[in-house]
Short mmCIF file of C-alpha atoms in Angstrom, two decimals:
data_model
loop_
_atom_site.label_atom_id
_atom_site.label_comp_id
_atom_site.label_asym_id
_atom_site.label_seq_id
_atom_site.Cartn_x
_atom_site.Cartn_y
_atom_site.Cartn_z
CA MET A 244 -30.43 -21.74 6.69
CA ILE A 245 -27.03 -22.45 8.26
CA ARG A 246 -25.58 -19.38 9.95
CA PHE A 247 -21.93 -18.70 10.73
CA PRO A 248 -22.45 -18.96 14.51
CA ASP A 249 -23.90 -22.46 13.96
CA ILE A 250 -20.60 -23.46 12.39
CA GLN A 251 -18.48 -21.79 15.04
CA GLN A 252 -20.38 -23.43 17.89
CA SER A 253 -20.69 -26.94 16.45
CA LYS A 254 -18.87 -29.33 18.78
CA LYS A 255 -18.36 -31.79 15.92
CA ILE A 256 -16.78 -29.18 13.66
CA ARG A 257 -14.59 -27.79 16.44
CA THR A 258 -13.34 -31.29 17.23
CA TYR A 259 -12.28 -31.91 13.62
CA ILE A 260 -10.51 -28.54 13.45
CA GLU A 261 -8.68 -29.28 16.71
CA LYS A 262 -7.60 -32.72 15.51
CA ALA A 263 -6.54 -31.32 12.13
CA ASP A 264 -4.30 -28.80 13.87
CA GLU A 265 -2.87 -31.52 16.10
CA THR A 266 -1.87 -33.45 12.99
CA LEU A 267 -0.05 -30.41 11.59
CA SER A 268 1.57 -29.65 14.94
CA VAL A 269 3.22 -33.07 15.01
CA GLN A 270 4.65 -32.38 11.55
CA GLY A 271 6.01 -28.97 12.56
CA PHE A 272 3.63 -26.80 10.54
CA THR A 273 2.56 -23.34 11.65
CA ASP A 274 -0.64 -22.86 13.66
CA HIS A 275 -3.84 -23.77 11.81
CA SER A 276 -6.18 -23.79 14.82
CA PHE A 277 -9.01 -21.46 15.82
CA PRO A 278 -7.06 -18.16 15.71
CA HIS A 279 -6.14 -18.88 12.09
CA VAL A 280 -9.47 -20.15 10.79
CA THR A 281 -11.40 -17.45 12.66
CA LYS A 282 -9.15 -14.74 11.22
CA VAL A 283 -9.56 -16.15 7.72
CA ALA A 284 -13.34 -16.33 8.18
CA MET A 285 -13.71 -12.76 9.40
CA GLU A 286 -11.30 -11.34 6.83
CA ALA A 287 -13.00 -13.16 3.94
CA GLY A 288 -16.40 -11.88 5.03
CA ASP A 289 -15.11 -8.32 5.36
CA ILE A 290 -13.57 -8.43 1.88
CA LEU A 291 -16.91 -9.30 0.26
CA ARG A 292 -18.83 -6.76 2.33
CA THR A 293 -16.38 -4.03 1.36
CA MET A 294 -16.75 -4.97 -2.30
CA GLY A 295 -20.54 -4.68 -2.14
CA TYR A 296 -21.53 -8.33 -2.09
CA SER A 297 -24.61 -9.38 -0.16
CA GLU A 298 -24.51 -10.13 3.54
CA ARG A 299 -25.34 -13.77 2.81
CA GLU A 300 -22.43 -14.10 0.35
CA ALA A 301 -20.16 -12.63 3.02
CA GLU A 302 -21.51 -15.15 5.52
CA LEU A 303 -20.82 -18.02 3.10
CA ALA A 304 -17.24 -16.75 2.86
CA GLN A 305 -17.05 -16.80 6.67
CA ILE A 306 -18.31 -20.39 6.77
CA ALA A 307 -15.86 -21.48 4.06
CA GLY A 308 -13.03 -19.65 5.80
CA PHE A 309 -13.74 -21.32 9.12
CA LEU A 310 -13.85 -24.77 7.49
CA HIS A 311 -11.11 -24.34 4.88
CA ASP A 312 -8.36 -26.33 6.67
CA ILE A 313 -10.53 -29.09 8.14
CA GLY A 314 -9.14 -31.60 5.60
CA ASN A 315 -5.83 -31.64 7.45
CA VAL A 316 -7.48 -34.07 9.85
CA VAL A 317 -6.97 -36.65 7.07
CA ASN A 318 -3.63 -35.55 5.59
CA ARG A 319 -1.85 -32.35 4.61
CA THR A 320 -1.61 -33.63 1.07
CA ALA A 321 -4.82 -32.84 -0.86
CA HIS A 322 -6.32 -31.32 2.29
CA ALA A 323 -8.34 -28.85 0.23
CA GLN A 324 -10.18 -31.63 -1.58
CA THR A 325 -10.68 -33.88 1.44
CA GLY A 326 -11.76 -30.81 3.41
CA ALA A 327 -14.38 -30.01 0.79
CA LEU A 328 -15.78 -33.54 1.08
CA ILE A 329 -15.81 -33.41 4.89
CA ALA A 330 -17.53 -30.02 4.79
CA PHE A 331 -20.08 -31.36 2.30
CA ARG A 332 -21.08 -34.12 4.69
CA LEU A 333 -21.20 -31.81 7.70
CA LEU A 334 -23.25 -29.14 5.94
CA GLU A 335 -25.62 -31.71 4.43
CA ASP A 336 -26.22 -33.14 7.91
CA MET A 337 -26.99 -29.64 9.14
CA GLY A 338 -29.66 -29.19 6.47
CA GLY A 339 -27.76 -26.74 4.27
CA ASP A 340 -29.09 -25.49 0.95
CA PRO A 341 -27.43 -27.37 -1.97
CA GLU A 342 -26.52 -24.19 -3.87
CA GLU A 343 -24.91 -22.67 -0.81
CA ILE A 344 -23.12 -25.90 0.06
CA ALA A 345 -21.78 -26.03 -3.51
CA THR A 346 -20.37 -22.50 -3.17
CA ILE A 347 -18.73 -23.29 0.17
CA ILE A 348 -17.12 -26.58 -0.84
CA THR A 349 -15.91 -25.09 -4.13
CA ALA A 350 -14.13 -22.39 -2.13
CA ILE A 351 -12.61 -24.95 0.25
CA GLY A 352 -11.54 -27.27 -2.56
CA ASN A 353 -9.82 -24.47 -4.45
CA HIS A 354 -8.05 -22.56 -1.66
CA ASP A 355 -4.66 -24.30 -1.57
CA GLU A 356 -1.94 -23.02 -3.88
CA GLY A 357 -1.06 -26.46 -5.24
CA THR A 358 -4.43 -26.97 -6.94
CA SER A 359 -6.25 -23.70 -6.44
CA ALA A 360 -8.30 -21.50 -8.72
CA PRO A 361 -10.34 -18.47 -7.61
CA VAL A 362 -13.48 -19.65 -9.37
CA ASN A 363 -16.06 -17.58 -7.49
CA PRO A 364 -16.06 -14.51 -5.21
CA VAL A 365 -16.33 -16.58 -2.01
CA CYS A 366 -13.31 -18.62 -3.07
CA ALA A 367 -11.34 -15.49 -3.99
CA ALA A 368 -12.04 -13.91 -0.61
CA VAL A 369 -10.98 -17.04 1.26
CA ILE A 370 -7.74 -17.28 -0.75
CA LEU A 371 -6.84 -13.65 -0.02
CA ALA A 372 -7.64 -14.00 3.68
CA ASP A 373 -5.79 -17.30 4.05
CA LYS A 374 -2.63 -16.50 2.11
CA SER A 375 -2.21 -13.12 3.80
CA ASP A 376 -2.24 -14.58 7.32
CA VAL A 377 1.51 -14.32 7.94
CA ARG A 378 2.42 -13.46 11.55
CA ARG A 379 4.77 -14.30 14.38
CA THR A 380 2.10 -15.91 16.58
CA ARG A 381 1.57 -18.73 14.07
CA VAL A 382 5.06 -20.12 14.78
CA ARG A 383 4.91 -23.04 17.23
CA ASN A 384 8.64 -23.68 17.51
CA ARG A 385 10.07 -21.69 20.43
CA ASP A 386 13.72 -22.52 19.67
CA ILE A 387 14.88 -19.85 17.22
CA ALA A 388 18.11 -21.79 16.60
CA THR A 389 16.13 -24.62 14.99
CA PHE A 390 13.82 -22.46 12.82
CA ASP A 391 13.34 -23.55 9.23
CA ILE A 392 12.71 -20.90 6.60
CA HIS A 393 8.91 -20.96 7.15
CA ASP A 394 9.37 -20.42 10.90
CA ARG A 395 11.92 -17.68 10.27
CA VAL A 396 9.76 -15.78 7.81
CA ASN A 397 6.59 -15.97 9.91
CA HIS A 398 8.43 -15.05 13.09
CA ALA A 399 10.02 -12.05 11.39
CA VAL A 400 6.61 -10.54 10.55
CA THR A 401 5.91 -8.05 13.32
CA GLY A 402 2.83 -6.50 11.72
CA SER A 403 0.42 -7.22 8.87
CA ALA A 404 -2.73 -5.68 7.45
CA LEU A 405 -4.90 -6.50 4.44
CA THR A 406 -6.82 -3.44 3.26
CA ILE A 407 -8.93 -2.33 0.31
CA ASN A 408 -8.55 1.28 -0.81
CA GLU A 409 -11.41 3.78 -0.75
CA THR A 410 -12.07 3.51 -4.48
CA ARG A 411 -12.26 -0.30 -4.20
CA THR A 412 -9.68 -0.79 -6.93
CA GLU A 413 -6.74 -2.22 -4.96
CA ILE A 414 -6.22 -4.66 -2.11
CA ASN A 415 -2.91 -4.27 -0.33
CA LEU A 416 -1.04 -6.65 1.97
CA ASP A 417 1.13 -4.43 4.16
CA LEU A 418 3.83 -6.27 6.12
CA GLU A 419 6.41 -5.16 8.65
CA ILE A 420 9.35 -7.56 8.62
CA ASP A 421 12.29 -7.65 11.03
CA THR A 422 15.10 -7.92 8.49
CA ALA A 423 17.53 -8.89 11.24
CA GLN A 424 15.67 -12.22 11.39
CA CYS A 425 14.68 -12.63 7.76
CA ALA A 426 15.66 -11.02 4.48
CA VAL A 427 12.82 -9.78 2.30
CA MET A 428 14.07 -12.17 -0.38
CA ASP A 429 13.38 -15.07 2.00
CA TYR A 430 9.73 -14.02 2.08
CA PHE A 431 9.54 -14.18 -1.70
CA GLU A 432 11.37 -17.51 -1.79
CA ILE A 433 8.54 -19.27 0.01
CA PHE A 434 5.54 -17.02 -0.66
CA LEU A 435 5.87 -15.93 -4.30
CA HIS A 436 3.42 -18.63 -5.44
CA ARG A 437 0.96 -17.47 -2.78
CA MET A 438 1.28 -13.86 -3.86
CA THR A 439 0.63 -14.88 -7.47
CA LEU A 440 -2.48 -16.67 -6.31
CA CYS A 441 -3.57 -13.58 -4.36
CA ARG A 442 -3.22 -11.53 -7.54
CA ARG A 443 -5.49 -13.95 -9.39
CA ALA A 444 -8.00 -13.90 -6.52
CA ALA A 445 -7.98 -10.10 -6.48
CA ASP A 446 -8.62 -10.11 -10.26
CA MET A 447 -11.75 -12.21 -9.65
CA LEU A 448 -13.07 -9.43 -7.39
CA GLY A 449 -12.10 -6.63 -9.77
CA LEU A 450 -9.14 -5.57 -7.64
CA ARG A 451 -5.41 -5.12 -8.15
CA PHE A 452 -3.30 -6.93 -5.58
CA THR A 453 -0.34 -5.04 -4.16
CA LEU A 454 2.29 -5.98 -1.59
CA THR A 455 4.06 -3.50 0.66
CA ILE A 456 6.95 -4.56 2.91
CA ASN A 457 8.48 -2.12 5.37
CA GLY A 458 6.88 0.78 3.58
CA HIS A 459 8.07 -0.18 0.09
CA GLN A 460 5.61 -1.39 -2.53
CA LEU A 461 7.08 -4.52 -4.11
CA LEU A 462 4.14 -5.77 -6.16
#
């Protein structure tokens, strides 16, 4: 059985993630390195645990979350699908169980908003964890004068939290945005599709997705 620490500590996997992030860095994309994939992994696992799924299902979500952006080592375009194929080969070589590998690569192959569908709980958890990772520290560009809208929106987010309520009926993304840097409308301009996807992912888990910005519930 492949465990999450096996994935985290694999030199081969870590190399591909590093190289994938280098590729995105050259193109000016936000950070997709270990802070991002680790956060997605831990958040995805926590979502399933909170919703009463088994510890193993939560661990599969962690594995999928850690590997979800590995396809960027090939190209940003279709990175979800190439990432699923890369993960398949890596997990097969590590002796993974076919049913578990299928769950993981399905989650990876369906996480990106261009071609995504929350087709199983692991996939839904990864989508929610990935699309909610909006924060200032993901911005690589240090020259505010040259920020594009993605840089501006991410840099304006001074706080974020993804939480499930006590009755396990709602999952809320709570953001604090510096409106001197970015209007709330700018957030919706680039993230509305992602928020729609989060709503579909929440539905898969029996949850209602809500969005709160600066104390005001907007979705």
